[in-house]
mmCIF file of C-alpha atoms and ligand atoms in Angstrom:
data_model
loop_
_atom_site.group_PDB
_atom_site.id
_atom_site.type_symbol
_atom_site.label_atom_id
_atom_site.label_comp_id
_atom_site.label_asym_id
_atom_site.label_seq_id
_atom_site.Cartn_x
_atom_site.Cartn_y
_atom_site.Cartn_z
ATOM 1 C CA MET A 1 13.921 74.871 29.509
ATOM 2 C CA LYS A 2 13.262 71.546 27.850
ATOM 3 C CA PHE A 3 9.943 69.747 28.409
ATOM 4 C CA PHE A 4 9.917 65.963 28.660
ATOM 5 C CA ILE A 5 6.737 63.972 29.199
ATOM 6 C CA ASP A 6 6.814 61.469 32.049
ATOM 7 C CA THR A 7 4.735 58.577 30.748
ATOM 8 C CA ALA A 8 4.807 55.394 28.680
ATOM 9 C CA ASN A 9 1.345 56.127 27.254
ATOM 10 C CA LEU A 10 1.709 56.448 23.478
ATOM 11 C CA ALA A 11 -1.463 58.532 23.017
ATOM 12 C CA GLN A 12 -0.326 61.083 25.606
ATOM 13 C CA ILE A 13 3.178 61.203 24.108
ATOM 14 C CA LYS A 14 1.635 61.829 20.682
ATOM 15 C CA GLU A 15 -0.658 64.545 22.082
ATOM 16 C CA ALA A 16 2.314 66.353 23.683
ATOM 17 C CA GLU A 17 4.386 65.947 20.510
ATOM 18 C CA ASP A 18 1.537 67.374 18.415
ATOM 19 C CA LEU A 19 1.482 70.449 20.673
ATOM 20 C CA GLY A 20 4.979 71.169 19.326
ATOM 21 C CA VAL A 21 6.697 71.772 22.662
ATOM 22 C CA LEU A 22 7.993 68.307 23.517
ATOM 23 C CA ASP A 23 11.743 67.675 23.805
ATOM 24 C CA GLY A 24 11.791 64.099 25.083
ATOM 25 C CA VAL A 25 10.250 61.340 27.205
ATOM 26 C CA THR A 26 11.041 59.670 30.511
ATOM 27 C CA THR A 27 9.696 56.276 31.521
ATOM 28 C CA ASN A 28 10.220 54.023 34.510
ATOM 29 C CA PRO A 29 9.166 50.445 35.330
ATOM 30 C CA SER A 30 6.040 51.668 37.162
ATOM 31 C CA LEU A 31 4.930 53.754 34.163
ATOM 32 C CA MET A 32 5.524 50.776 31.825
ATOM 33 C CA ALA A 33 3.510 48.485 34.129
ATOM 34 C CA LYS A 34 0.697 51.071 34.226
ATOM 35 C CA GLU A 35 0.381 50.712 30.425
ATOM 36 C CA GLY A 36 0.349 46.897 30.751
ATOM 37 C CA ILE A 37 3.647 46.463 28.869
ATOM 38 C CA LYS A 38 4.995 43.045 29.926
ATOM 39 C CA GLY A 39 7.813 40.771 28.757
ATOM 40 C CA GLU A 40 11.236 41.781 27.504
ATOM 41 C CA ALA A 41 10.373 41.804 23.779
ATOM 42 C CA ASN A 42 7.257 43.950 24.309
ATOM 43 C CA ILE A 43 9.127 46.334 26.580
ATOM 44 C CA LEU A 44 11.947 46.837 24.073
ATOM 45 C CA LYS A 45 9.442 47.303 21.232
ATOM 46 C CA HIS A 46 7.560 49.886 23.285
ATOM 47 C CA TYR A 47 10.740 51.963 23.725
ATOM 48 C CA VAL A 48 11.248 51.923 19.949
ATOM 49 C CA ASP A 49 7.594 52.907 19.410
ATOM 50 C CA ILE A 50 8.137 55.898 21.704
ATOM 51 C CA CYS A 51 11.313 56.886 19.822
ATOM 52 C CA ASN A 52 9.326 56.805 16.589
ATOM 53 C CA ILE A 53 6.837 59.368 17.936
ATOM 54 C CA VAL A 54 9.278 61.950 19.322
ATOM 55 C CA SER A 55 12.565 63.334 18.042
ATOM 56 C CA GLY A 56 14.284 63.863 21.420
ATOM 57 C CA ASP A 57 15.814 61.748 24.177
ATOM 58 C CA VAL A 58 13.846 58.803 25.592
ATOM 59 C CA SER A 59 14.868 57.457 29.000
ATOM 60 C CA ALA A 60 14.638 53.672 29.433
ATOM 61 C CA GLU A 61 15.389 52.311 32.904
ATOM 62 C CA VAL A 62 17.545 49.299 33.783
ATOM 63 C CA ILE A 63 16.260 46.754 36.306
ATOM 64 C CA SER A 64 19.629 45.295 37.362
ATOM 65 C CA THR A 65 21.269 46.588 40.511
ATOM 66 C CA GLU A 66 24.794 45.210 40.078
ATOM 67 C CA PHE A 67 27.417 46.625 37.710
ATOM 68 C CA GLU A 68 27.663 43.774 35.154
ATOM 69 C CA GLY A 69 23.888 43.517 34.852
ATOM 70 C CA ILE A 70 23.423 47.279 34.508
ATOM 71 C CA LYS A 71 26.176 47.362 31.865
ATOM 72 C CA LYS A 72 24.643 44.513 29.823
ATOM 73 C CA GLU A 73 21.103 45.848 30.083
ATOM 74 C CA GLY A 74 22.155 49.438 29.382
ATOM 75 C CA GLU A 75 24.133 48.483 26.282
ATOM 76 C CA ALA A 76 21.166 46.504 24.953
ATOM 77 C CA LEU A 77 18.826 49.447 25.570
ATOM 78 C CA ALA A 78 21.230 51.938 23.973
ATOM 79 C CA SER A 79 21.556 49.751 20.879
ATOM 80 C CA LEU A 80 17.769 49.849 20.338
ATOM 81 C CA HIS A 81 17.693 53.413 19.033
ATOM 82 C CA LYS A 82 19.959 56.465 18.965
ATOM 83 C CA GLN A 83 17.458 58.445 21.079
ATOM 84 C CA ILE A 84 17.612 56.038 24.034
ATOM 85 C CA VAL A 85 19.086 57.357 27.276
ATOM 86 C CA VAL A 86 19.941 54.647 29.818
ATOM 87 C CA LYS A 87 18.268 55.387 33.139
ATOM 88 C CA VAL A 88 20.370 54.161 36.057
ATOM 89 C CA PRO A 89 19.467 54.265 39.779
ATOM 90 C CA MET A 90 21.592 56.261 42.228
ATOM 91 C CA ILE A 91 23.273 53.280 43.899
ATOM 92 C CA LYS A 92 26.958 52.337 44.193
ATOM 93 C CA ASP A 93 27.018 50.064 41.130
ATOM 94 C CA GLY A 94 24.874 52.614 39.313
ATOM 95 C CA VAL A 95 27.540 55.295 39.786
ATOM 96 C CA LYS A 96 30.176 52.885 38.414
ATOM 97 C CA ALA A 97 27.913 52.171 35.449
ATOM 98 C CA LEU A 98 27.369 55.906 34.801
ATOM 99 C CA LYS A 99 31.136 56.309 34.517
ATOM 100 C CA TYR A 100 31.374 53.280 32.206
ATOM 101 C CA PHE A 101 28.535 54.439 29.931
ATOM 102 C CA SER A 102 30.007 57.944 29.833
ATOM 103 C CA SER A 103 33.353 56.527 28.634
ATOM 104 C CA LYS A 104 31.488 54.657 25.864
ATOM 105 C CA GLY A 105 29.503 57.720 24.728
ATOM 106 C CA ILE A 106 26.202 56.236 25.939
ATOM 107 C CA LYS A 107 23.800 58.856 27.326
ATOM 108 C CA THR A 108 22.533 58.344 30.870
ATOM 109 C CA ASN A 109 19.892 59.617 33.273
ATOM 110 C CA CYS A 110 20.709 59.081 36.949
ATOM 111 C CA THR A 111 17.375 58.486 38.672
ATOM 112 C CA LEU A 112 16.036 58.427 42.242
ATOM 113 C CA VAL A 113 18.118 61.404 43.319
ATOM 114 C CA PHE A 114 17.026 62.996 46.596
ATOM 115 C CA SER A 115 20.130 64.883 47.808
ATOM 116 C CA ALA A 116 22.730 67.341 46.523
ATOM 117 C CA GLY A 117 25.480 64.837 47.395
ATOM 118 C CA GLN A 118 23.916 62.223 45.141
ATOM 119 C CA ALA A 119 23.661 64.808 42.347
ATOM 120 C CA LEU A 120 27.339 65.711 42.795
ATOM 121 C CA LEU A 121 28.323 62.047 42.471
ATOM 122 C CA ALA A 122 26.199 61.644 39.336
ATOM 123 C CA ALA A 123 27.891 64.661 37.715
ATOM 124 C CA LYS A 124 31.370 63.426 38.646
ATOM 125 C CA ALA A 125 30.508 60.058 37.091
ATOM 126 C CA GLY A 126 29.584 61.841 33.853
ATOM 127 C CA ALA A 127 25.789 61.428 33.835
ATOM 128 C CA THR A 128 24.061 63.206 30.947
ATOM 129 C CA TYR A 129 21.031 63.966 33.125
ATOM 130 C CA VAL A 130 20.382 63.876 36.860
ATOM 131 C CA SER A 131 16.793 63.362 38.047
ATOM 132 C CA PRO A 132 15.945 64.962 41.409
ATOM 133 C CA PHE A 133 12.433 63.789 42.404
ATOM 134 C CA ILE A 134 10.871 66.997 43.677
ATOM 135 C CA GLY A 135 7.287 65.785 44.171
ATOM 136 C CA ARG A 136 8.343 62.823 46.296
ATOM 137 C CA LEU A 137 10.411 65.178 48.487
ATOM 138 C CA ASP A 138 7.382 67.466 48.865
ATOM 139 C CA ASP A 139 5.393 64.354 49.873
ATOM 140 C CA VAL A 140 7.660 63.912 52.930
ATOM 141 C CA SER A 141 7.509 67.591 53.960
ATOM 142 C CA THR A 142 10.856 68.543 52.382
ATOM 143 C CA ASP A 143 10.895 71.295 49.751
ATOM 144 C CA GLY A 144 11.919 69.614 46.498
ATOM 145 C CA LEU A 145 12.688 73.011 44.957
ATOM 146 C CA ASP A 146 15.489 73.571 47.510
ATOM 147 C CA LEU A 147 17.216 70.551 45.990
ATOM 148 C CA ILE A 148 16.960 71.992 42.464
ATOM 149 C CA ARG A 149 18.467 75.264 43.770
ATOM 150 C CA ASP A 150 21.355 73.447 45.509
ATOM 151 C CA ILE A 151 22.181 71.291 42.492
ATOM 152 C CA ARG A 152 22.111 74.348 40.178
ATOM 153 C CA THR A 153 24.593 76.136 42.472
ATOM 154 C CA ILE A 154 26.932 73.143 42.686
ATOM 155 C CA TYR A 155 26.873 72.406 38.951
ATOM 156 C CA ASP A 156 27.446 76.085 38.106
ATOM 157 C CA ASN A 157 30.329 76.342 40.613
ATOM 158 C CA TYR A 158 32.237 73.596 38.808
ATOM 159 C CA ARG A 159 30.737 73.954 35.315
ATOM 160 C CA TYR A 160 29.438 70.371 35.318
ATOM 161 C CA LYS A 161 27.732 69.585 32.022
ATOM 162 C CA THR A 162 25.193 67.178 33.575
ATOM 163 C CA GLN A 163 21.686 68.511 32.900
ATOM 164 C CA ILE A 164 19.263 68.929 35.795
ATOM 165 C CA LEU A 165 16.110 67.029 34.868
ATOM 166 C CA ALA A 166 13.470 67.939 37.446
ATOM 167 C CA ALA A 167 11.389 64.781 37.957
ATOM 168 C CA SER A 168 8.340 63.771 39.973
ATOM 169 C CA VAL A 169 6.755 67.001 38.782
ATOM 170 C CA ARG A 170 3.104 67.141 39.803
ATOM 171 C CA HIS A 171 1.644 70.523 38.771
ATOM 172 C CA PRO A 172 2.296 73.698 36.743
ATOM 173 C CA MET A 173 3.863 75.636 39.654
ATOM 174 C CA HIS A 174 6.544 72.943 39.891
ATOM 175 C CA ILE A 175 7.375 73.629 36.226
ATOM 176 C CA ILE A 176 7.389 77.416 36.655
ATOM 177 C CA ASN A 177 9.537 77.295 39.789
ATOM 178 C CA CYS A 178 11.972 74.838 38.210
ATOM 179 C CA ALA A 179 12.291 77.220 35.254
ATOM 180 C CA LYS A 180 12.964 80.142 37.639
ATOM 181 C CA LEU A 181 15.661 78.113 39.385
ATOM 182 C CA GLY A 182 17.372 77.154 36.136
ATOM 183 C CA ALA A 183 16.550 73.439 35.824
ATOM 184 C CA ASP A 184 17.564 72.349 32.323
ATOM 185 C CA VAL A 185 14.584 70.027 31.863
ATOM 186 C CA ALA A 186 11.277 69.274 33.581
ATOM 187 C CA THR A 187 9.684 65.895 32.994
ATOM 188 C CA CYS A 188 5.977 66.243 33.574
ATOM 189 C CA PRO A 189 2.652 64.491 33.279
ATOM 190 C CA LEU A 190 0.642 65.760 30.297
ATOM 191 C CA SER A 191 -1.831 67.367 32.734
ATOM 192 C CA ALA A 192 0.888 69.664 34.137
ATOM 193 C CA ILE A 193 1.999 70.745 30.654
ATOM 194 C CA THR A 194 -1.528 71.506 29.443
ATOM 195 C CA ALA A 195 -2.333 73.287 32.733
ATOM 196 C CA LEU A 196 0.250 75.902 31.703
ATOM 197 C CA LEU A 197 -2.158 76.926 28.927
ATOM 198 C CA LYS A 198 -4.938 77.874 31.280
ATOM 199 C CA HIS A 199 -5.889 81.295 32.571
ATOM 200 C CA PRO A 200 -9.464 82.466 33.258
ATOM 201 C CA LEU A 201 -8.706 85.915 31.808
ATOM 202 C CA THR A 202 -7.601 84.261 28.554
ATOM 203 C CA ASP A 203 -10.919 82.358 28.423
ATOM 204 C CA SER A 204 -13.099 85.383 29.224
ATOM 205 C CA GLY A 205 -11.035 87.665 26.968
ATOM 206 C CA LEU A 206 -11.369 85.266 24.038
ATOM 207 C CA ALA A 207 -15.101 84.839 24.626
ATOM 208 C CA GLN A 208 -15.482 88.637 24.508
ATOM 209 C CA PHE A 209 -13.366 88.983 21.329
ATOM 210 C CA LEU A 210 -15.391 86.266 19.587
ATOM 211 C CA ALA A 211 -18.680 87.849 20.646
ATOM 212 C CA ASP A 212 -17.521 91.293 19.443
ATOM 213 C CA ALA A 213 -16.321 89.841 16.150
ATOM 214 C CA LYS A 214 -19.941 88.910 15.362
ATOM 215 C CA LYS A 215 -21.125 92.484 15.836
HETATM 216 C C1 E4P B 1 11.020 60.389 36.148
HETATM 217 O O1 E4P B 1 12.051 60.105 35.624
HETATM 218 C C2 E4P B 1 10.485 59.694 37.319
HETATM 219 O O2 E4P B 1 10.432 58.350 37.047
HETATM 220 C C3 E4P B 1 9.135 60.232 37.681
HETATM 221 O O3 E4P B 1 9.118 61.632 37.468
HETATM 222 C C4 E4P B 1 8.664 59.857 39.049
HETATM 223 O O4 E4P B 1 7.475 60.554 39.320
HETATM 224 P P1 E4P B 1 6.480 60.153 40.495
HETATM 225 O O5 E4P B 1 7.098 60.547 41.787
HETATM 226 O O6 E4P B 1 5.238 60.930 40.203
HETATM 227 O O7 E4P B 1 6.284 58.658 40.405
#
């Protein structure tokens, strides 16, 4: 399973990259705003800065909600750097844009996916990635992992190439369960990735080994 980091924070992206297990980055307008990145020129520069830290795919989200705007914005984003993946919302004009970008060889990430039907549409439109938001489903008392399972079944039934990018991941058990269910990618906060490292028996075992090594 690929690990993406879900942030626009350059220090956290660098920390995850330095760990040697990072395959890409996802951003969204809220994550960009959280880092105080404002104005078109600064936003575009920030995407390039991210691409210069990692070697994998970097999702950059469009703001437009109608086809012509999504197309123009997406083409501008894609021309920034070869690692850019155009992130498009799951709306009617977004589906049309996914099909258009697919025909032009531009990689896409269909975002804000909350149902298997939406994921099926994204795959039929040729999306490179589909982003089911599992944490936000959990937040409304619906098991987000059920959606990952359903999408995996549907994509396997028809051999769709669209990669399942589990998003809105909140903790290490989300990552582990997504891996068990066959998600292709999990995009996670740094805290969820580093939490995978932790086990109290590792800590106590290491402390014992180090103490014994001094004897
Ligand atoms: C990723 O592509 C999404 O933008 C992100 O995972 C959303 O996560 P959140 O529900 O924690 O905001």
